[in-house]
PDB file of C-alpha atoms in Angstrom:
ATOM      1  CA  MET A 323      -1.203  76.801 147.167  1.00 45.00           C
ATOM      2  CA  THR A 324       0.196  79.708 144.589  1.00 46.00           C
ATOM      3  CA  PRO A 325      -1.615  82.816 144.757  1.00 47.00           C
ATOM      4  CA  ILE A 326      -2.690  84.259 141.708  1.00 48.00           C
ATOM      5  CA  PRO A 327      -2.296  88.066 141.236  1.00 47.00           C
ATOM      6  CA  ASP A 328      -4.962  90.331 139.929  1.00 48.00           C
ATOM      7  CA  THR A 329      -6.750  87.115 138.928  1.00 47.00           C
ATOM      8  CA  PRO A 330     -10.765  87.921 139.768  1.00 47.00           C
ATOM      9  CA  GLY A 331     -12.957  85.463 141.991  1.00 46.00           C
ATOM     10  CA  ASP A 332     -12.223  82.567 144.217  1.00 47.00           C
ATOM     11  CA  VAL A 333      -8.521  81.316 143.983  1.00 48.00           C
ATOM     12  CA  SER A 334      -9.968  77.664 144.498  1.00 51.00           C
ATOM     13  CA  ALA A 335     -12.298  78.090 141.556  1.00 53.00           C
ATOM     14  CA  HIS A 336      -9.034  78.384 139.179  1.00 63.00           C
ATOM     15  CA  ALA A 337      -6.631  75.305 140.971  1.00 65.00           C
ATOM     16  CA  ALA A 338      -7.270  73.240 137.900  1.00 69.00           C
ATOM     17  CA  TYR A 339      -4.418  75.677 136.082  1.00 73.00           C
ATOM     18  CA  LEU A 340      -2.074  76.094 139.257  1.00 74.00           C
ATOM     19  CA  PRO A 341       1.300  74.000 139.027  1.00 74.00           C
ATOM     20  CA  GLY A 342       1.757  71.340 141.880  1.00 73.00           C
ATOM     21  CA  GLU A 343       0.090  68.466 142.951  1.00 71.00           C
ATOM     22  CA  PRO A 344      -3.479  68.976 143.730  1.00 69.00           C
ATOM     23  CA  ASP A 345      -4.821  68.460 147.829  1.00 70.00           C
ATOM     24  CA  ARG A 346      -6.193  65.377 147.904  1.00 69.00           C
ATOM     25  CA  ARG A 347      -6.523  65.590 151.443  1.00 75.00           C
ATOM     26  CA  VAL A 348     -10.179  64.234 153.167  1.00 76.00           C
ATOM     27  CA  ASP A 349     -11.210  62.863 156.407  1.00 82.00           C
ATOM     28  CA  ARG A 350     -11.478  59.481 155.823  1.00 81.00           C
ATOM     29  CA  GLU A 351     -13.502  57.849 158.753  1.00 84.00           C
ATOM     30  CA  ALA A 352     -15.581  61.187 158.167  1.00 85.00           C
ATOM     31  CA  LEU A 353     -16.756  59.786 154.745  1.00 83.00           C
ATOM     32  CA  ARG A 354     -16.445  56.150 155.827  1.00 82.00           C
ATOM     33  CA  ALA A 355     -19.273  56.988 158.463  1.00 85.00           C
ATOM     34  CA  ARG A 356     -21.609  58.846 156.214  1.00 84.00           C
ATOM     35  CA  ILE A 357     -21.264  56.638 152.624  1.00 84.00           C
ATOM     36  CA  PRO A 358     -21.818  53.354 153.033  1.00 80.00           C
ATOM     37  CA  GLY A 359     -18.989  51.526 151.200  1.00 78.00           C
ATOM     38  CA  TRP A 360     -16.711  54.290 150.689  1.00 83.00           C
ATOM     39  CA  GLY A 361     -12.979  53.669 150.635  1.00 80.00           C
ATOM     40  CA  ALA A 362     -13.148  50.200 148.723  1.00 76.00           C
ATOM     41  CA  ASP A 363     -10.845  50.885 146.289  1.00 76.00           C
ATOM     42  CA  LEU A 364      -8.168  52.123 148.717  1.00 77.00           C
ATOM     43  CA  ASP A 365      -5.745  49.860 148.041  1.00 75.00           C
ATOM     44  CA  PRO A 366      -3.444  50.975 145.072  1.00 73.00           C
ATOM     45  CA  ALA A 367      -3.606  47.217 144.132  1.00 70.00           C
ATOM     46  CA  ASP A 368      -7.394  47.621 143.220  1.00 67.00           C
ATOM     47  CA  ARG A 369      -6.818  51.020 141.170  1.00 72.00           C
ATOM     48  CA  PRO A 370      -5.582  50.910 137.637  1.00 68.00           C
ATOM     49  CA  ALA A 371      -5.509  54.824 137.353  1.00 70.00           C
ATOM     50  CA  VAL A 372      -3.157  55.064 139.657  1.00 68.00           C
ATOM     51  CA  PRO A 373      -0.265  55.398 138.312  1.00 64.00           C
ATOM     52  CA  ARG A 374      -2.000  57.945 136.707  1.00 66.00           C
ATOM     53  CA  LEU A 375      -2.943  60.505 139.498  1.00 66.00           C
ATOM     54  CA  ARG A 376       0.621  60.304 140.222  1.00 69.00           C
ATOM     55  CA  TYR A 377       2.403  64.216 139.752  1.00 70.00           C
ATOM     56  CA  ASP A 378       4.927  64.691 137.240  1.00 72.00           C
ATOM     57  CA  ARG A 379       5.617  68.974 137.058  1.00 72.00           C
ATOM     58  CA  ALA A 380       8.100  67.724 133.878  1.00 74.00           C
ATOM     59  CA  ALA A 381       5.521  65.958 131.844  1.00 70.00           C
ATOM     60  CA  THR A 382       2.671  68.790 131.746  1.00 73.00           C
ATOM     61  CA  GLY A 383       5.059  70.752 129.655  1.00 76.00           C
ATOM     62  CA  ALA A 384       3.381  74.389 131.126  1.00 75.00           C
ATOM     63  CA  HIS A 385       6.191  76.988 131.862  1.00 78.00           C
ATOM     64  CA  TRP A 386       3.989  79.132 133.527  1.00 79.00           C
ATOM     65  CA  GLU A 387       2.761  79.576 136.965  1.00 81.00           C
ATOM     66  CA  PHE A 388      -0.902  80.621 135.742  1.00 83.00           C
ATOM     67  CA  PRO A 389      -1.586  80.708 132.191  1.00 84.00           C
ATOM     68  CA  GLU A 390      -2.504  84.304 130.576  1.00 87.00           C
ATOM     69  CA  ARG A 391      -5.982  85.176 130.406  1.00 88.00           C
ATOM     70  CA  GLN A 392      -7.446  86.070 127.131  1.00 90.00           C
ATOM     71  CA  PRO A 393      -8.591  89.573 126.796  1.00 89.00           C
ATOM     72  CA  GLU A 394     -12.648  89.764 127.234  1.00 87.00           C
ATOM     73  CA  ARG A 395     -13.859  92.008 124.711  1.00 85.00           C
ATOM     74  CA  TRP A 396     -17.282  92.275 125.506  1.00 83.00           C
ATOM     75  CA  PRO A 397     -18.628  90.886 128.903  1.00 83.00           C
ATOM     76  CA  ARG A 398     -18.725  86.845 128.249  1.00 85.00           C
ATOM     77  CA  GLU A 399     -21.683  84.917 130.269  1.00 88.00           C
ATOM     78  CA  ARG A 400     -20.568  83.102 132.516  1.00 86.00           C
ATOM     79  CA  SER A 401     -22.907  80.893 135.087  1.00 86.00           C
ATOM     80  CA  LEU A 402     -23.801  81.815 138.537  1.00 85.00           C
ATOM     81  CA  GLU A 403     -22.029  79.005 139.797  1.00 83.00           C
ATOM     82  CA  HIS A 404     -18.624  80.130 138.472  1.00 83.00           C
ATOM     83  CA  ALA A 405     -16.224  82.650 139.964  1.00 79.00           C
ATOM     84  CA  GLY A 406     -14.718  83.803 137.483  1.00 82.00           C
ATOM     85  CA  LEU A 407     -13.884  83.105 133.745  1.00 84.00           C
ATOM     86  CA  PRO A 408     -11.481  80.135 132.487  1.00 86.00           C
ATOM     87  CA  PRO A 409      -8.250  81.558 130.957  1.00 89.00           C
ATOM     88  CA  VAL A 410      -9.242  80.709 127.582  1.00 89.00           C
ATOM     89  CA  PHE A 411     -12.894  80.943 126.017  1.00 87.00           C
ATOM     90  CA  GLY A 412     -14.632  80.821 122.869  1.00 86.00           C
ATOM     91  CA  THR A 413     -15.843  83.762 121.048  1.00 84.00           C
ATOM     92  CA  SER A 414     -17.227  82.426 117.545  1.00 84.00           C
ATOM     93  CA  CYS A 415     -20.386  83.062 118.495  1.00 84.00           C
ATOM     94  CA  PRO A 416     -21.207  86.829 120.445  1.00 87.00           C
ATOM     95  CA  PRO A 417     -24.531  87.117 121.711  1.00 89.00           C
ATOM     96  CA  LYS A 418     -26.806  89.480 118.998  1.00 90.00           C
ATOM     97  CA  GLY A 419     -30.202  90.861 118.953  1.00 92.00           C
ATOM     98  CA  PHE A 420     -33.106  89.669 121.340  1.00 94.00           C
ATOM     99  CA  SER A 421     -31.971  86.309 121.354  1.00 94.00           C
ATOM    100  CA  GLY A 422     -28.397  87.567 122.844  1.00 93.00           C
ATOM    101  CA  VAL A 423     -30.685  89.829 125.539  1.00 94.00           C
ATOM    102  CA  LEU A 424     -32.233  86.782 126.877  1.00 95.00           C
ATOM    103  CA  ARG A 425     -28.786  84.681 127.141  1.00 94.00           C
ATOM    104  CA  ARG A 426     -27.304  87.097 128.864  1.00 92.00           C
ATOM    105  CA  HIS A 427     -31.048  87.067 131.571  1.00 94.00           C
ATOM    106  CA  ALA A 428     -30.387  82.998 131.680  1.00 94.00           C
ATOM    107  CA  TYR A 429     -26.964  83.486 132.750  1.00 92.00           C
ATOM    108  CA  ARG A 430     -27.331  86.387 135.078  1.00 90.00           C
ATOM    109  CA  ARG A 431     -30.285  85.596 137.051  1.00 91.00           C
ATOM    110  CA  TYR A 432     -30.570  81.705 136.850  1.00 91.00           C
ATOM    111  CA  SER A 433     -28.358  79.280 138.220  1.00 89.00           C
ATOM    112  CA  GLU A 434     -27.221  75.830 135.733  1.00 89.00           C
ATOM    113  CA  GLY A 435     -29.041  73.942 138.046  1.00 87.00           C
ATOM    114  CA  ARG A 436     -32.829  75.784 137.473  1.00 89.00           C
ATOM    115  CA  ALA A 437     -34.693  74.730 134.271  1.00 92.00           C
ATOM    116  CA  ALA A 438     -35.362  78.409 133.572  1.00 93.00           C
ATOM    117  CA  HIS A 439     -32.060  78.931 132.646  1.00 93.00           C
ATOM    118  CA  TRP A 440     -31.967  76.021 130.129  1.00 94.00           C
ATOM    119  CA  LEU A 441     -35.221  76.767 128.663  1.00 95.00           C
ATOM    120  CA  ILE A 442     -34.430  80.217 128.177  1.00 95.00           C
ATOM    121  CA  LEU A 443     -31.405  79.504 126.107  1.00 95.00           C
ATOM    122  CA  LEU A 444     -33.398  76.618 124.200  1.00 94.00           C
ATOM    123  CA  ALA A 445     -35.744  79.564 123.194  1.00 94.00           C
ATOM    124  CA  ALA A 446     -32.813  81.896 122.499  1.00 95.00           C
ATOM    125  CA  ASP A 447     -31.443  79.304 119.943  1.00 94.00           C
ATOM    126  CA  ARG A 448     -34.224  79.325 118.253  1.00 91.00           C
ATOM    127  CA  ILE A 449     -35.147  83.254 117.879  1.00 93.00           C
ATOM    128  CA  ASP A 450     -31.354  83.149 116.955  1.00 93.00           C
ATOM    129  CA  ALA A 451     -32.656  80.855 114.525  1.00 90.00           C
ATOM    130  CA  TRP A 452     -35.084  83.253 112.917  1.00 89.00           C
ATOM    131  CA  GLU A 453     -33.197  86.133 113.038  1.00 92.00           C
ATOM    132  CA  SER A 454     -30.186  84.671 110.975  1.00 90.00           C
ATOM    133  CA  HIS A 455     -33.451  83.511 108.528  1.00 87.00           C
ATOM    134  CA  LEU A 456     -34.806  87.093 108.348  1.00 87.00           C
ATOM    135  CA  ALA A 457     -30.593  88.701 108.072  1.00 90.00           C
ATOM    136  CA  SER A 458     -30.055  86.267 105.147  1.00 90.00           C
ATOM    137  CA  PHE A 459     -32.460  88.044 102.968  1.00 86.00           C
ATOM    138  CA  ALA A 460     -30.786  91.249 103.567  1.00 89.00           C
ATOM    139  CA  THR A 461     -27.764  89.173 101.439  1.00 90.00           C
ATOM    140  CA  LEU A 462     -27.304  88.122  98.424  1.00 89.00           C
ATOM    141  CA  ARG A 463     -28.023  84.806  98.739  1.00 89.00           C
ATOM    142  CA  PRO A 464     -30.500  84.171 101.302  1.00 89.00           C
ATOM    143  CA  ASP A 465     -31.468  80.927 102.949  1.00 88.00           C
ATOM    144  CA  ASN A 466     -33.293  78.308 100.421  1.00 85.00           C
ATOM    145  CA  PRO A 467     -36.117  76.567 102.951  1.00 79.00           C
ATOM    146  CA  VAL A 468     -36.833  73.937 100.287  1.00 79.00           C
ATOM    147  CA  THR A 469     -33.082  72.510  99.748  1.00 81.00           C
ATOM    148  CA  GLU A 470     -31.847  73.693 103.207  1.00 79.00           C
ATOM    149  CA  THR A 471     -34.332  71.779 105.065  1.00 75.00           C
ATOM    150  CA  GLY A 472     -33.798  68.855 102.855  1.00 76.00           C
ATOM    151  CA  VAL A 473     -37.522  69.034 101.730  1.00 76.00           C
ATOM    152  CA  ARG A 474     -36.242  68.494  98.115  1.00 81.00           C
ATOM    153  CA  ALA A 475     -34.233  65.101  99.079  1.00 80.00           C
ATOM    154  CA  GLU A 476     -37.507  63.728 100.194  1.00 77.00           C
ATOM    155  CA  PHE A 477     -38.454  63.369  96.390  1.00 82.00           C
ATOM    156  CA  THR A 478     -35.011  62.712  95.391  1.00 84.00           C
ATOM    157  CA  ARG A 479     -33.224  61.075  97.754  1.00 81.00           C
ATOM    158  CA  HIS A 480     -35.914  57.542  98.392  1.00 79.00           C
ATOM    159  CA  GLY A 481     -37.899  59.659 100.955  1.00 76.00           C
ATOM    160  CA  LEU A 482     -40.984  57.484 101.023  1.00 75.00           C
ATOM    161  CA  SER A 483     -39.223  54.532 100.084  1.00 79.00           C
ATOM    162  CA  SER A 484     -36.750  54.778 103.170  1.00 79.00           C
ATOM    163  CA  ARG A 485     -39.446  55.374 105.659  1.00 76.00           C
ATOM    164  CA  THR A 486     -41.020  51.712 104.951  1.00 75.00           C
ATOM    165  CA  GLY A 487     -39.845  48.417 105.478  1.00 72.00           C
ATOM    166  CA  HIS A 488     -37.481  49.242 107.672  1.00 75.00           C
ATOM    167  CA  GLN A 489     -37.509  50.030 111.951  1.00 77.00           C
ATOM    168  CA  ARG A 490     -35.626  53.436 112.137  1.00 78.00           C
ATOM    169  CA  THR A 491     -36.129  55.222 115.299  1.00 79.00           C
ATOM    170  CA  ASP A 492     -37.527  58.443 113.556  1.00 77.00           C
ATOM    171  CA  LEU A 493     -41.018  56.814 112.230  1.00 78.00           C
ATOM    172  CA  SER A 494     -42.663  57.516 115.553  1.00 79.00           C
ATOM    173  CA  HIS A 495     -42.656  61.366 115.063  1.00 80.00           C
ATOM    174  CA  GLN A 496     -42.049  61.761 111.083  1.00 78.00           C
ATOM    175  CA  TRP A 497     -45.393  62.823 111.196  1.00 80.00           C
ATOM    176  CA  LEU A 498     -44.498  65.959 113.494  1.00 83.00           C
ATOM    177  CA  ASP A 499     -41.589  66.716 111.158  1.00 78.00           C
ATOM    178  CA  PRO A 500     -43.555  68.933 108.410  1.00 78.00           C
ATOM    179  CA  LEU A 501     -45.683  70.871 111.091  1.00 83.00           C
ATOM    180  CA  LEU A 502     -42.014  71.642 112.751  1.00 79.00           C
ATOM    181  CA  VAL A 503     -39.927  72.226 109.535  1.00 77.00           C
ATOM    182  CA  ALA A 504     -42.291  73.664 107.489  1.00 78.00           C
ATOM    183  CA  GLY A 505     -44.762  75.226 109.788  1.00 83.00           C
ATOM    184  CA  PRO A 506     -42.876  78.348 110.752  1.00 82.00           C
ATOM    185  CA  TRP A 507     -42.373  79.118 107.446  1.00 81.00           C
ATOM    186  CA  VAL A 508     -45.471  78.867 105.915  1.00 86.00           C
ATOM    187  CA  LEU A 509     -46.926  80.846 108.760  1.00 87.00           C
ATOM    188  CA  ALA A 510     -43.811  83.580 108.204  1.00 84.00           C
ATOM    189  CA  GLY A 511     -45.173  83.614 104.634  1.00 86.00           C
ATOM    190  CA  GLY A 512     -49.033  83.857 105.203  1.00 89.00           C
ATOM    191  CA  ALA A 513     -48.008  86.380 107.550  1.00 89.00           C
ATOM    192  CA  ALA A 514     -46.232  88.605 105.203  1.00 87.00           C
ATOM    193  CA  LEU A 515     -48.574  88.122 102.544  1.00 91.00           C
ATOM    194  CA  ALA A 516     -51.315  89.421 104.348  1.00 91.00           C
ATOM    195  CA  ALA A 517     -48.982  92.420 105.694  1.00 91.00           C
ATOM    196  CA  GLY A 518     -48.583  93.104 101.883  1.00 89.00           C
ATOM    197  CA  ARG A 519     -52.444  92.728 101.076  1.00 91.00           C
ATOM    198  CA  ALA A 520     -53.364  95.459 104.117  1.00 90.00           C
ATOM    199  CA  LEU A 521     -50.569  97.593 102.506  1.00 89.00           C
ATOM    200  CA  LEU A 522     -52.202  97.779  99.021  1.00 89.00           C
ATOM    201  CA  ARG A 523     -55.228  98.342 100.339  1.00 88.00           C
ATOM    202  CA  ARG A 524     -54.101 101.254 102.024  1.00 88.00           C
ATOM    203  CA  VAL A 525     -52.514 102.670  98.845  1.00 86.00           C
ATOM    204  CA  ARG A 526     -55.577 102.404  96.931  1.00 78.00           C
TER     205      ARG A 526
END
């Protein structure tokens, strides 16, 4: 295996980015003894994908031993299972605010095999949505919950008739949709109204 200079993490974690045919050596007898039926497709005649497994370096088009690493402009989230970041990664949605704190905690503290990892990420997504909603009110084009949640389309795009006489899969939970879509906005509006009244009482 070609060594990777100045590469963080275990070299084996980056084997997919190295030139050369992958090492597919296995102890066939041990696998056959441990897994009933293992090796049923060892005969190449039974494996349609065998031509695709033949390594042809010229066909890859790669002109490097290891791809140049993308610069890490801020500490990226990385699951505990991975020794290091891949050479290229996305940068369009950097973590921000309290949702970013939750995301970093989920990746730093919990494995991808733990439910806590994904539950925290789900909560961070919801918090990120509300952070974006609130931030939009500081712009010239704030979020519009009536048009952007599809409420107006229920009255202008045959919302009622589309729910009767059809076998739509979402009919079973349609009673819950108004609570999930409009509920948070109603609660936020009520909280803002209550806060405004309390502030007026103090001023008077």
